mmCIF file of C-alpha atoms in Angstrom:
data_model
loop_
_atom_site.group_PDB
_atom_site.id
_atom_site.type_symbol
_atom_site.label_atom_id
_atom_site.label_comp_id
_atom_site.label_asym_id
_atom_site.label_seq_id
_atom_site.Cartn_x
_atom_site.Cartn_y
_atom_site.Cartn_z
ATOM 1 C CA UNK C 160 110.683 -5.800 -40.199
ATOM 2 C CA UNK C 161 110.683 -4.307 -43.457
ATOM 3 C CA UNK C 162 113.995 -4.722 -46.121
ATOM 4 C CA UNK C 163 113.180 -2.205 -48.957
ATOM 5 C CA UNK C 164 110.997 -4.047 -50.564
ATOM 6 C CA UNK C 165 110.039 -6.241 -48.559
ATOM 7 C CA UNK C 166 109.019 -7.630 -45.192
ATOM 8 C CA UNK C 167 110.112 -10.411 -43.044
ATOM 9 C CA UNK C 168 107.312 -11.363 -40.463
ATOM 10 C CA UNK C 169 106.628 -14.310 -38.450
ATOM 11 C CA UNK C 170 104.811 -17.131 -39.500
ATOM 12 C CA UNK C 171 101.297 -16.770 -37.463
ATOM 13 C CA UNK C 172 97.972 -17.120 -39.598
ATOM 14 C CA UNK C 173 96.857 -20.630 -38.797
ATOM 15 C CA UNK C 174 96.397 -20.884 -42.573
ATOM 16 C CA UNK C 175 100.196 -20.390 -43.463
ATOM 17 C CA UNK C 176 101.361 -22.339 -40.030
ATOM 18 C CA UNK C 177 99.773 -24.929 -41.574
ATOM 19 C CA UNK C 178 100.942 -24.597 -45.051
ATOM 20 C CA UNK C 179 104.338 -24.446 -43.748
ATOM 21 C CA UNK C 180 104.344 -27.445 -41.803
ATOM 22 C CA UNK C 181 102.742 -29.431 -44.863
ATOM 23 C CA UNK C 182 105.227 -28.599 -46.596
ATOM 24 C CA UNK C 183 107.988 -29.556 -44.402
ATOM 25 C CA UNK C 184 106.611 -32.718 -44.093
ATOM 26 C CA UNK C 185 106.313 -33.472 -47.664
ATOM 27 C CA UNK C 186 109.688 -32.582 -48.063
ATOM 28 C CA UNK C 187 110.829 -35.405 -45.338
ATOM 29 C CA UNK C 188 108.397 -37.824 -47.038
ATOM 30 C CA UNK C 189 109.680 -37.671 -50.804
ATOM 31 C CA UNK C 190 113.415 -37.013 -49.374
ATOM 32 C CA UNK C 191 113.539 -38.526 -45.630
ATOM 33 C CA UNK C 192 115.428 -35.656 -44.376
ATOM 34 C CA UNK C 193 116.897 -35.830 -41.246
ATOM 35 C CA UNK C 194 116.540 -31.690 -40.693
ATOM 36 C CA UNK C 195 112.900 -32.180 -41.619
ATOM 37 C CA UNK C 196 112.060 -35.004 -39.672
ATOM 38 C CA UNK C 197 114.079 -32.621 -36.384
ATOM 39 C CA UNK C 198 112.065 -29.379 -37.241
ATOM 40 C CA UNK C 199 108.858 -31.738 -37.149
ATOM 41 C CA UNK C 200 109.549 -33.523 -33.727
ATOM 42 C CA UNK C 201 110.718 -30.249 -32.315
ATOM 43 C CA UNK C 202 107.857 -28.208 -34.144
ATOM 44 C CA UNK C 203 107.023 -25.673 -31.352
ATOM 45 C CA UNK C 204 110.352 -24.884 -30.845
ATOM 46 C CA UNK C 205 111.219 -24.450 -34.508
ATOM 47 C CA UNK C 206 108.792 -22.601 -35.387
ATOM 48 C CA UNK C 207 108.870 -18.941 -34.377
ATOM 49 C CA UNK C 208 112.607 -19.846 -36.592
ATOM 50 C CA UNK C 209 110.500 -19.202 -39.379
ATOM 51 C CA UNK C 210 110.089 -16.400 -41.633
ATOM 52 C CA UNK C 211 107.481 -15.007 -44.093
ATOM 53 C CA UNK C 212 109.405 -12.512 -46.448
ATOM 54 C CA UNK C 213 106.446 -10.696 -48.224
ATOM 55 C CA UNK C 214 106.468 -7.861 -50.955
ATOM 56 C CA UNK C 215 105.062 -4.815 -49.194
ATOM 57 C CA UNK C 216 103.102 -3.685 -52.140
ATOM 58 C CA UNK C 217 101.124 -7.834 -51.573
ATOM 59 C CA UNK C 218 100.584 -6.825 -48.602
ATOM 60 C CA UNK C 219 99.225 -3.810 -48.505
ATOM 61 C CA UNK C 220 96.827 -5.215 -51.304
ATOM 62 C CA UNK C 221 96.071 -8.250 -48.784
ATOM 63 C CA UNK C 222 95.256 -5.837 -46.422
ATOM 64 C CA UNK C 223 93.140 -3.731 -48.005
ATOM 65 C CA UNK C 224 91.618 -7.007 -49.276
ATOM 66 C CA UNK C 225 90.940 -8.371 -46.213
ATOM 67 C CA UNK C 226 89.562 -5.317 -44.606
ATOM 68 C CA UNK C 227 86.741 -4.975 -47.680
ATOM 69 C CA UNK C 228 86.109 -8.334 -47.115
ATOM 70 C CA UNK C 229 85.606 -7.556 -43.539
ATOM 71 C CA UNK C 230 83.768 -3.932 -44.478
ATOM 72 C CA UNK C 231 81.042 -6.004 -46.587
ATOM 73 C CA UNK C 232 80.694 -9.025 -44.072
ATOM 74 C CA UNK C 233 79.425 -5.902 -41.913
ATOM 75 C CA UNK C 234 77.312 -4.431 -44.828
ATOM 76 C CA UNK C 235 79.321 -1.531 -45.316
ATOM 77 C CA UNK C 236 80.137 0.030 -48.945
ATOM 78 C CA UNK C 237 83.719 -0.918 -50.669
ATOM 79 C CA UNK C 238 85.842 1.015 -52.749
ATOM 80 C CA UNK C 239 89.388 -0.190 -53.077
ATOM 81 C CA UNK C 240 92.008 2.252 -54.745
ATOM 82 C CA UNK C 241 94.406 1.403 -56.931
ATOM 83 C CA UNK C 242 97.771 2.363 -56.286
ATOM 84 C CA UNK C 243 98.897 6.381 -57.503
ATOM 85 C CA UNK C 244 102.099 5.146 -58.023
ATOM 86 C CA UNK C 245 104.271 3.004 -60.559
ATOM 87 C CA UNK C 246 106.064 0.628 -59.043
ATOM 88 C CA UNK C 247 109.905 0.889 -59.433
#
């Protein structure tokens, strides 16, 4: 869902599941947190709770990032475009 200038999305990659869930579990270790210790026993169920609010200028840039990077793993020529607009 986008909110101006933003998006709120669900937290999927493996790479940011992860990251999230270190987190959490840092945060119970350093403060023994009763919600954190909850949200990690009940993990599955906790998180799809979870979002990822993310500028929608990053992540178009991601995108096209990750596409080039994808273009060039399959030997194609890259040209990435800066934006034709100032932001604001």
């Amino acid at each position: 869902r986008a909110h101006g200038a933003c998006s709120l999305e669900a937290v999927e990659d493996p790479d940011d599941v992860a990251e999230l869930k270190e987190l959490i579990e840092k945060h119970q270790t350093y403060t023994a947190s009763s919600v954190a210790q909850n949200i990690l026993d009940n993990w599955d169920q906790c998180l799809p709770k979870f979002v990822q609010v993310m500028p929608t200028d990053y992540k178009r840039a991601l995108d096209e990032l990750k596409a080039a990077a994808a273009a060039e793993a399959a030997g194609e020529s890259v040209i990435i475009r800066a934006p034709t607009t100032a932001p604001g």
